């Protein structure tokens, strides 16, 4: 089994645009090697929005060199990008956007959710791309809850919704450039479960809501992340309460990480070129 390296916490929140109150659990400015292939995680909500006719969210902005994964638990998010792709996702749905060579997009609450208001919970994950794929064409995967298979954990311990990667012979629908496990895991209070995590892979599950304990007695609660050592296989967790867990596990990308704002590349020259390409319109426009 993998042992715990540390618990990642951040009690300070901030707003992304005017629609997404988040806590950033980690970013590429922290220790990119420790979290590779993951670059950033924003834990959004829980919060309750009043009804409005205003567009709440983030207007047009660029990305290059990685992928964004937006998972909604409550509320609705609408996406539109410079490739012509887009859509609205609600509870259980996922938007998996590949920025790669460059994309411009916007993210807002859906018009329907804005009109009614209500509970809002979501996360956004940034996933790095290896150098060979940073210049790939941009793309978009809209993955609905109905397309996401659910596997029961042994002994009634909960469920695993497979967004990316395989579990117990079932494969999630997301297409990835490197080996990843991205799962929405629901754990039942009082149950101990063992989840697979390959030798050498980064394993950093987020406790979105609830509380879990590791075999060495460490605990993690709401919006806290457990960072495991890469040595060993598998992870054991005991749910102290009913828990929503975002399971993140992936093969590290052993390459330089140079990031600035919405661009993550391998060299400073590539970052400068990204700004030139965006300003000249080569990433497209909305």
mmCIF file of C-alpha atoms in Angstrom:
data_model
loop_
_atom_site.group_PDB
_atom_site.id
_atom_site.type_symbol
_atom_site.label_atom_id
_atom_site.label_comp_id
_atom_site.label_asym_id
_atom_site.label_seq_id
_atom_site.Cartn_x
_atom_site.Cartn_y
_atom_site.Cartn_z
ATOM 1 C CA UNK A 1 0.000 0.000 0.000
ATOM 2 C CA UNK A 2 1.031 3.592 -0.559
ATOM 3 C CA UNK A 3 1.755 5.665 2.549
ATOM 4 C CA UNK A 4 0.711 9.271 3.158
ATOM 5 C CA UNK A 5 3.234 11.952 2.240
ATOM 6 C CA UNK A 6 1.213 14.959 3.458
ATOM 7 C CA UNK A 7 -2.265 16.486 3.605
ATOM 8 C CA UNK A 8 -2.764 19.477 1.296
ATOM 9 C CA UNK A 9 -5.041 22.208 2.669
ATOM 10 C CA UNK A 10 -6.053 25.747 1.734
ATOM 11 C CA UNK A 11 -8.613 27.646 3.799
ATOM 12 C CA UNK A 12 -8.328 30.836 1.721
ATOM 13 C CA UNK A 13 -10.886 31.248 -1.041
ATOM 14 C CA UNK A 14 -11.099 33.586 -4.015
ATOM 15 C CA UNK A 15 -13.411 34.252 -6.942
ATOM 16 C CA UNK A 16 -12.814 33.208 -10.532
ATOM 17 C CA UNK A 17 -14.804 35.788 -12.442
ATOM 18 C CA UNK A 18 -18.062 36.444 -10.624
ATOM 19 C CA UNK A 19 -19.481 32.923 -10.850
ATOM 20 C CA UNK A 20 -16.992 30.578 -9.241
ATOM 21 C CA UNK A 21 -15.984 30.913 -5.560
ATOM 22 C CA UNK A 22 -13.068 28.478 -5.206
ATOM 23 C CA UNK A 23 -10.235 27.277 -3.030
ATOM 24 C CA UNK A 24 -7.132 26.380 -5.027
ATOM 25 C CA UNK A 25 -5.736 23.206 -3.449
ATOM 26 C CA UNK A 26 -2.556 23.306 -5.537
ATOM 27 C CA UNK A 27 -1.210 24.874 -8.728
ATOM 28 C CA UNK A 28 1.827 24.619 -11.002
ATOM 29 C CA UNK A 29 3.391 27.386 -8.892
ATOM 30 C CA UNK A 30 3.631 25.063 -5.864
ATOM 31 C CA UNK A 31 5.623 21.888 -6.564
ATOM 32 C CA UNK A 32 4.724 20.694 -10.070
ATOM 33 C CA UNK A 33 6.823 17.540 -9.769
ATOM 34 C CA UNK A 34 4.896 16.428 -6.659
ATOM 35 C CA UNK A 35 1.498 16.658 -8.382
ATOM 36 C CA UNK A 36 2.430 15.704 -11.974
ATOM 37 C CA UNK A 37 0.586 15.068 -14.275
ATOM 38 C CA UNK A 38 -1.930 17.321 -12.508
ATOM 39 C CA UNK A 39 -1.298 21.078 -12.634
ATOM 40 C CA UNK A 40 -4.048 22.712 -10.593
ATOM 41 C CA UNK A 41 -7.242 21.955 -8.710
ATOM 42 C CA UNK A 42 -9.942 24.498 -7.851
ATOM 43 C CA UNK A 43 -12.548 23.278 -5.372
ATOM 44 C CA UNK A 44 -15.698 25.330 -6.035
ATOM 45 C CA UNK A 45 -18.429 25.921 -3.472
ATOM 46 C CA UNK A 46 -20.487 24.756 -1.820
ATOM 47 C CA UNK A 47 -22.434 27.988 -2.089
ATOM 48 C CA UNK A 48 -25.959 29.147 -2.897
ATOM 49 C CA UNK A 49 -26.590 31.730 -5.618
ATOM 50 C CA UNK A 50 -29.613 34.010 -5.742
ATOM 51 C CA UNK A 51 -31.715 34.122 -8.895
ATOM 52 C CA UNK A 52 -30.537 36.706 -11.430
ATOM 53 C CA UNK A 53 -30.729 37.737 -15.069
ATOM 54 C CA UNK A 54 -27.011 38.571 -15.043
ATOM 55 C CA UNK A 55 -24.414 36.327 -16.721
ATOM 56 C CA UNK A 56 -22.219 34.987 -13.935
ATOM 57 C CA UNK A 57 -18.905 33.410 -14.835
ATOM 58 C CA UNK A 58 -15.708 34.062 -16.786
ATOM 59 C CA UNK A 59 -15.549 35.715 -20.205
ATOM 60 C CA UNK A 60 -13.328 34.795 -23.147
ATOM 61 C CA UNK A 61 -9.786 33.775 -22.163
ATOM 62 C CA UNK A 62 -7.067 31.562 -23.693
ATOM 63 C CA UNK A 63 -5.279 28.348 -22.694
ATOM 64 C CA UNK A 64 -2.391 26.374 -24.181
ATOM 65 C CA UNK A 65 -0.427 23.266 -23.242
ATOM 66 C CA UNK A 66 -2.830 21.299 -21.039
ATOM 67 C CA UNK A 67 -6.426 20.162 -20.460
ATOM 68 C CA UNK A 68 -9.184 21.457 -18.179
ATOM 69 C CA UNK A 69 -11.653 19.069 -16.548
ATOM 70 C CA UNK A 70 -14.790 20.611 -15.038
ATOM 71 C CA UNK A 71 -17.020 18.390 -12.892
ATOM 72 C CA UNK A 72 -20.381 19.669 -11.627
ATOM 73 C CA UNK A 73 -22.050 18.332 -8.476
ATOM 74 C CA UNK A 74 -24.810 20.981 -8.195
ATOM 75 C CA UNK A 75 -25.817 23.790 -10.550
ATOM 76 C CA UNK A 76 -25.068 24.173 -14.250
ATOM 77 C CA UNK A 77 -22.090 25.474 -16.255
ATOM 78 C CA UNK A 78 -22.183 26.488 -19.923
ATOM 79 C CA UNK A 79 -19.050 26.405 -22.091
ATOM 80 C CA UNK A 80 -18.259 27.862 -25.525
ATOM 81 C CA UNK A 81 -14.897 27.854 -27.295
ATOM 82 C CA UNK A 82 -13.057 28.949 -30.428
ATOM 83 C CA UNK A 83 -13.320 25.510 -32.076
ATOM 84 C CA UNK A 84 -17.098 25.913 -32.192
ATOM 85 C CA UNK A 85 -17.644 23.348 -29.438
ATOM 86 C CA UNK A 86 -19.676 23.916 -26.319
ATOM 87 C CA UNK A 87 -22.538 22.812 -24.174
ATOM 88 C CA UNK A 88 -24.128 22.927 -20.745
ATOM 89 C CA UNK A 89 -23.366 20.474 -17.965
ATOM 90 C CA UNK A 90 -25.296 19.788 -14.780
ATOM 91 C CA UNK A 91 -24.976 17.445 -11.796
ATOM 92 C CA UNK A 92 -22.823 14.435 -12.648
ATOM 93 C CA UNK A 93 -21.694 15.850 -16.008
ATOM 94 C CA UNK A 94 -18.140 16.684 -17.099
ATOM 95 C CA UNK A 95 -16.523 19.047 -19.586
ATOM 96 C CA UNK A 96 -13.083 17.806 -20.681
ATOM 97 C CA UNK A 97 -11.433 20.504 -22.780
ATOM 98 C CA UNK A 98 -8.093 19.943 -24.494
ATOM 99 C CA UNK A 99 -6.397 23.305 -24.972
ATOM 100 C CA UNK A 100 -3.198 21.763 -26.441
ATOM 101 C CA UNK A 101 -1.985 24.103 -29.248
ATOM 102 C CA UNK A 102 -4.357 26.829 -28.115
ATOM 103 C CA UNK A 103 -7.996 27.631 -27.496
ATOM 104 C CA UNK A 104 -10.146 30.551 -26.376
ATOM 105 C CA UNK A 105 -13.214 29.786 -24.279
ATOM 106 C CA UNK A 106 -15.747 31.166 -21.834
ATOM 107 C CA UNK A 107 -17.524 29.594 -18.852
ATOM 108 C CA UNK A 108 -20.756 30.901 -17.341
ATOM 109 C CA UNK A 109 -23.613 29.641 -15.242
ATOM 110 C CA UNK A 110 -26.309 28.399 -17.593
ATOM 111 C CA UNK A 111 -29.168 30.818 -18.240
ATOM 112 C CA UNK A 112 -31.621 28.388 -16.636
ATOM 113 C CA UNK A 113 -29.568 28.033 -13.445
ATOM 114 C CA UNK A 114 -29.014 31.805 -13.250
ATOM 115 C CA UNK A 115 -32.790 32.411 -13.449
ATOM 116 C CA UNK A 116 -33.594 29.989 -10.623
ATOM 117 C CA UNK A 117 -30.440 30.226 -8.506
ATOM 118 C CA UNK A 118 -29.673 27.517 -5.995
ATOM 119 C CA UNK A 119 -26.901 25.299 -4.693
ATOM 120 C CA UNK A 120 -23.628 25.295 -6.622
ATOM 121 C CA UNK A 121 -20.768 22.777 -6.253
ATOM 122 C CA UNK A 122 -18.056 21.973 -8.776
ATOM 123 C CA UNK A 123 -14.354 21.333 -9.255
ATOM 124 C CA UNK A 124 -11.976 22.213 -12.047
ATOM 125 C CA UNK A 125 -8.815 20.215 -12.618
ATOM 126 C CA UNK A 126 -5.927 21.092 -14.946
ATOM 127 C CA UNK A 127 -4.109 18.108 -16.477
ATOM 128 C CA UNK A 128 -0.695 18.551 -18.075
ATOM 129 C CA UNK A 129 0.169 17.297 -21.551
ATOM 130 C CA UNK A 130 3.561 15.843 -22.495
ATOM 131 C CA UNK A 131 5.675 18.022 -24.773
ATOM 132 C CA UNK A 132 4.824 15.910 -27.823
ATOM 133 C CA UNK A 133 1.104 16.682 -27.384
ATOM 134 C CA UNK A 134 1.212 20.363 -26.402
ATOM 135 C CA UNK A 135 0.881 21.281 -30.090
ATOM 136 C CA UNK A 136 -1.960 18.821 -30.791
ATOM 137 C CA UNK A 137 -5.258 20.224 -32.111
ATOM 138 C CA UNK A 138 -7.589 21.526 -29.390
ATOM 139 C CA UNK A 139 -10.690 19.509 -28.577
ATOM 140 C CA UNK A 140 -13.725 19.124 -26.336
ATOM 141 C CA UNK A 141 -15.429 16.166 -24.673
ATOM 142 C CA UNK A 142 -18.850 16.712 -23.150
ATOM 143 C CA UNK A 143 -19.477 13.718 -20.880
ATOM 144 C CA UNK A 144 -22.937 13.339 -19.361
ATOM 145 C CA UNK A 145 -23.838 11.500 -16.180
ATOM 146 C CA UNK A 146 -25.718 8.965 -18.305
ATOM 147 C CA UNK A 147 -22.507 8.171 -20.213
ATOM 148 C CA UNK A 148 -20.494 7.654 -17.021
ATOM 149 C CA UNK A 149 -20.463 4.042 -15.754
ATOM 150 C CA UNK A 150 -20.935 3.326 -12.043
ATOM 151 C CA UNK A 151 -19.270 0.407 -10.244
ATOM 152 C CA UNK A 152 -20.346 -0.750 -6.771
ATOM 153 C CA UNK A 153 -17.615 -1.058 -4.153
ATOM 154 C CA UNK A 154 -17.422 -4.363 -2.234
ATOM 155 C CA UNK A 155 -19.503 -4.778 0.901
ATOM 156 C CA UNK A 156 -21.763 -1.815 0.227
ATOM 157 C CA UNK A 157 -18.891 0.603 0.791
ATOM 158 C CA UNK A 158 -20.080 3.018 -1.890
ATOM 159 C CA UNK A 159 -19.775 3.620 -5.614
ATOM 160 C CA UNK A 160 -17.188 4.656 -8.193
ATOM 161 C CA UNK A 161 -18.254 6.746 -11.208
ATOM 162 C CA UNK A 162 -15.588 6.318 -13.854
ATOM 163 C CA UNK A 163 -14.790 9.518 -15.768
ATOM 164 C CA UNK A 164 -11.332 8.427 -16.975
ATOM 165 C CA UNK A 165 -9.436 5.194 -16.455
ATOM 166 C CA UNK A 166 -10.602 1.689 -15.618
ATOM 167 C CA UNK A 167 -11.808 -0.025 -12.445
ATOM 168 C CA UNK A 168 -12.884 -3.645 -12.033
ATOM 169 C CA UNK A 169 -12.890 -4.149 -15.806
ATOM 170 C CA UNK A 170 -15.044 -1.079 -16.539
ATOM 171 C CA UNK A 171 -13.614 1.838 -18.541
ATOM 172 C CA UNK A 172 -14.521 5.507 -18.173
ATOM 173 C CA UNK A 173 -15.468 7.453 -21.334
ATOM 174 C CA UNK A 174 -12.866 10.241 -21.266
ATOM 175 C CA UNK A 175 -10.011 10.026 -23.764
ATOM 176 C CA UNK A 176 -6.641 10.910 -22.209
ATOM 177 C CA UNK A 177 -3.119 11.465 -23.532
ATOM 178 C CA UNK A 178 -1.398 9.731 -20.598
ATOM 179 C CA UNK A 179 -2.627 7.082 -18.113
ATOM 180 C CA UNK A 180 -5.095 8.687 -15.683
ATOM 181 C CA UNK A 181 -7.735 7.714 -13.152
ATOM 182 C CA UNK A 182 -10.356 10.426 -12.576
ATOM 183 C CA UNK A 183 -13.275 9.043 -10.563
ATOM 184 C CA UNK A 184 -16.209 10.445 -8.614
ATOM 185 C CA UNK A 185 -16.272 8.180 -5.547
ATOM 186 C CA UNK A 186 -19.091 8.072 -2.993
ATOM 187 C CA UNK A 187 -18.087 6.383 0.284
ATOM 188 C CA UNK A 188 -20.499 5.206 2.980
ATOM 189 C CA UNK A 189 -19.748 6.099 6.603
ATOM 190 C CA UNK A 190 -18.051 3.345 8.566
ATOM 191 C CA UNK A 191 -16.736 1.433 5.556
ATOM 192 C CA UNK A 192 -13.085 0.804 4.719
ATOM 193 C CA UNK A 193 -12.263 0.543 1.025
ATOM 194 C CA UNK A 194 -9.158 -0.225 -1.001
ATOM 195 C CA UNK A 195 -8.711 1.608 -4.300
ATOM 196 C CA UNK A 196 -6.102 0.709 -6.941
ATOM 197 C CA UNK A 197 -3.153 3.035 -7.505
ATOM 198 C CA UNK A 198 -0.255 1.764 -9.645
ATOM 199 C CA UNK A 199 3.337 1.732 -8.459
ATOM 200 C CA UNK A 200 5.050 5.021 -9.306
ATOM 201 C CA UNK A 201 1.855 6.937 -10.044
ATOM 202 C CA UNK A 202 0.882 10.229 -8.422
ATOM 203 C CA UNK A 203 -2.142 9.611 -6.170
ATOM 204 C CA UNK A 204 -3.862 12.709 -4.762
ATOM 205 C CA UNK A 205 -7.545 12.114 -3.878
ATOM 206 C CA UNK A 206 -9.592 15.174 -2.919
ATOM 207 C CA UNK A 207 -12.125 14.913 -0.110
ATOM 208 C CA UNK A 208 -14.719 17.251 -1.589
ATOM 209 C CA UNK A 209 -17.177 16.765 1.286
ATOM 210 C CA UNK A 210 -17.015 14.365 4.201
ATOM 211 C CA UNK A 211 -14.160 12.901 6.217
ATOM 212 C CA UNK A 212 -11.816 9.951 5.766
ATOM 213 C CA UNK A 213 -9.009 8.347 7.762
ATOM 214 C CA UNK A 214 -5.862 6.645 6.464
ATOM 215 C CA UNK A 215 -4.352 3.490 8.019
ATOM 216 C CA UNK A 216 -1.738 5.577 9.880
ATOM 217 C CA UNK A 217 -4.496 7.599 11.583
ATOM 218 C CA UNK A 218 -4.330 10.806 9.539
ATOM 219 C CA UNK A 219 -7.636 12.429 8.647
ATOM 220 C CA UNK A 220 -8.782 14.647 5.792
ATOM 221 C CA UNK A 221 -12.069 16.554 5.601
ATOM 222 C CA UNK A 222 -13.915 19.023 3.385
ATOM 223 C CA UNK A 223 -11.754 20.450 0.557
ATOM 224 C CA UNK A 224 -8.610 18.663 1.723
ATOM 225 C CA UNK A 225 -6.345 16.494 -0.410
ATOM 226 C CA UNK A 226 -4.301 13.458 0.592
ATOM 227 C CA UNK A 227 -0.943 13.283 -1.190
ATOM 228 C CA UNK A 228 0.434 9.732 -1.186
ATOM 229 C CA UNK A 229 3.965 8.515 -1.782
ATOM 230 C CA UNK A 230 4.514 7.112 -5.270
ATOM 231 C CA UNK A 231 6.026 3.894 -3.929
ATOM 232 C CA UNK A 232 3.611 1.050 -3.313
ATOM 233 C CA UNK A 233 0.358 -0.069 -4.896
ATOM 234 C CA UNK A 234 -3.158 0.761 -3.775
ATOM 235 C CA UNK A 235 -4.666 3.022 -1.133
ATOM 236 C CA UNK A 236 -6.866 2.180 1.849
ATOM 237 C CA UNK A 237 -9.339 4.710 3.255
ATOM 238 C CA UNK A 238 -11.968 4.558 5.997
ATOM 239 C CA UNK A 239 -14.988 6.857 5.641
ATOM 240 C CA UNK A 240 -15.764 8.516 8.973
ATOM 241 C CA UNK A 241 -18.852 10.143 7.436
ATOM 242 C CA UNK A 242 -20.600 9.782 4.083
ATOM 243 C CA UNK A 243 -17.963 11.220 1.755
ATOM 244 C CA UNK A 244 -17.700 12.579 -1.781
ATOM 245 C CA UNK A 245 -14.172 11.859 -2.996
ATOM 246 C CA UNK A 246 -12.571 12.976 -6.261
ATOM 247 C CA UNK A 247 -10.064 10.219 -6.982
ATOM 248 C CA UNK A 248 -7.028 11.456 -8.940
ATOM 249 C CA UNK A 249 -4.210 9.143 -9.933
ATOM 250 C CA UNK A 250 -1.885 9.415 -12.924
ATOM 251 C CA UNK A 251 1.462 8.612 -14.443
ATOM 252 C CA UNK A 252 3.893 11.504 -13.800
ATOM 253 C CA UNK A 253 5.196 13.498 -16.766
ATOM 254 C CA UNK A 254 8.925 13.900 -16.145
ATOM 255 C CA UNK A 255 9.423 17.127 -18.091
ATOM 256 C CA UNK A 256 10.026 20.794 -17.189
ATOM 257 C CA UNK A 257 6.909 22.775 -16.239
ATOM 258 C CA UNK A 258 6.946 26.472 -17.125
ATOM 259 C CA UNK A 259 3.641 28.210 -16.567
ATOM 260 C CA UNK A 260 2.374 31.750 -16.723
ATOM 261 C CA UNK A 261 -1.315 32.481 -16.202
ATOM 262 C CA UNK A 262 -3.366 30.422 -18.661
ATOM 263 C CA UNK A 263 -0.388 28.855 -20.463
ATOM 264 C CA UNK A 264 1.695 25.853 -19.308
ATOM 265 C CA UNK A 265 4.611 24.803 -21.506
ATOM 266 C CA UNK A 266 8.156 23.445 -21.150
ATOM 267 C CA UNK A 267 10.236 26.605 -21.754
ATOM 268 C CA UNK A 268 9.975 30.361 -21.244
ATOM 269 C CA UNK A 269 10.311 30.868 -25.002
ATOM 270 C CA UNK A 270 7.211 28.724 -25.547
ATOM 271 C CA UNK A 271 5.312 30.881 -23.038
ATOM 272 C CA UNK A 272 6.332 34.064 -24.862
ATOM 273 C CA UNK A 273 5.248 32.496 -28.150
ATOM 274 C CA UNK A 274 1.870 31.569 -26.621
ATOM 275 C CA UNK A 275 1.180 35.232 -25.810
ATOM 276 C CA UNK A 276 2.165 36.267 -29.355
ATOM 277 C CA UNK A 277 -0.064 33.591 -30.876
ATOM 278 C CA UNK A 278 -3.029 34.541 -28.688
ATOM 279 C CA UNK A 279 -2.685 38.261 -29.374
ATOM 280 C CA UNK A 280 -2.415 37.645 -33.109
ATOM 281 C CA UNK A 281 -5.574 35.515 -33.121
ATOM 282 C CA UNK A 282 -3.863 32.221 -33.971
ATOM 283 C CA UNK A 283 -5.706 30.527 -31.073
ATOM 284 C CA UNK A 284 -9.022 31.510 -32.614
ATOM 285 C CA UNK A 285 -11.734 33.827 -31.387
ATOM 286 C CA UNK A 286 -15.209 33.528 -29.965
#
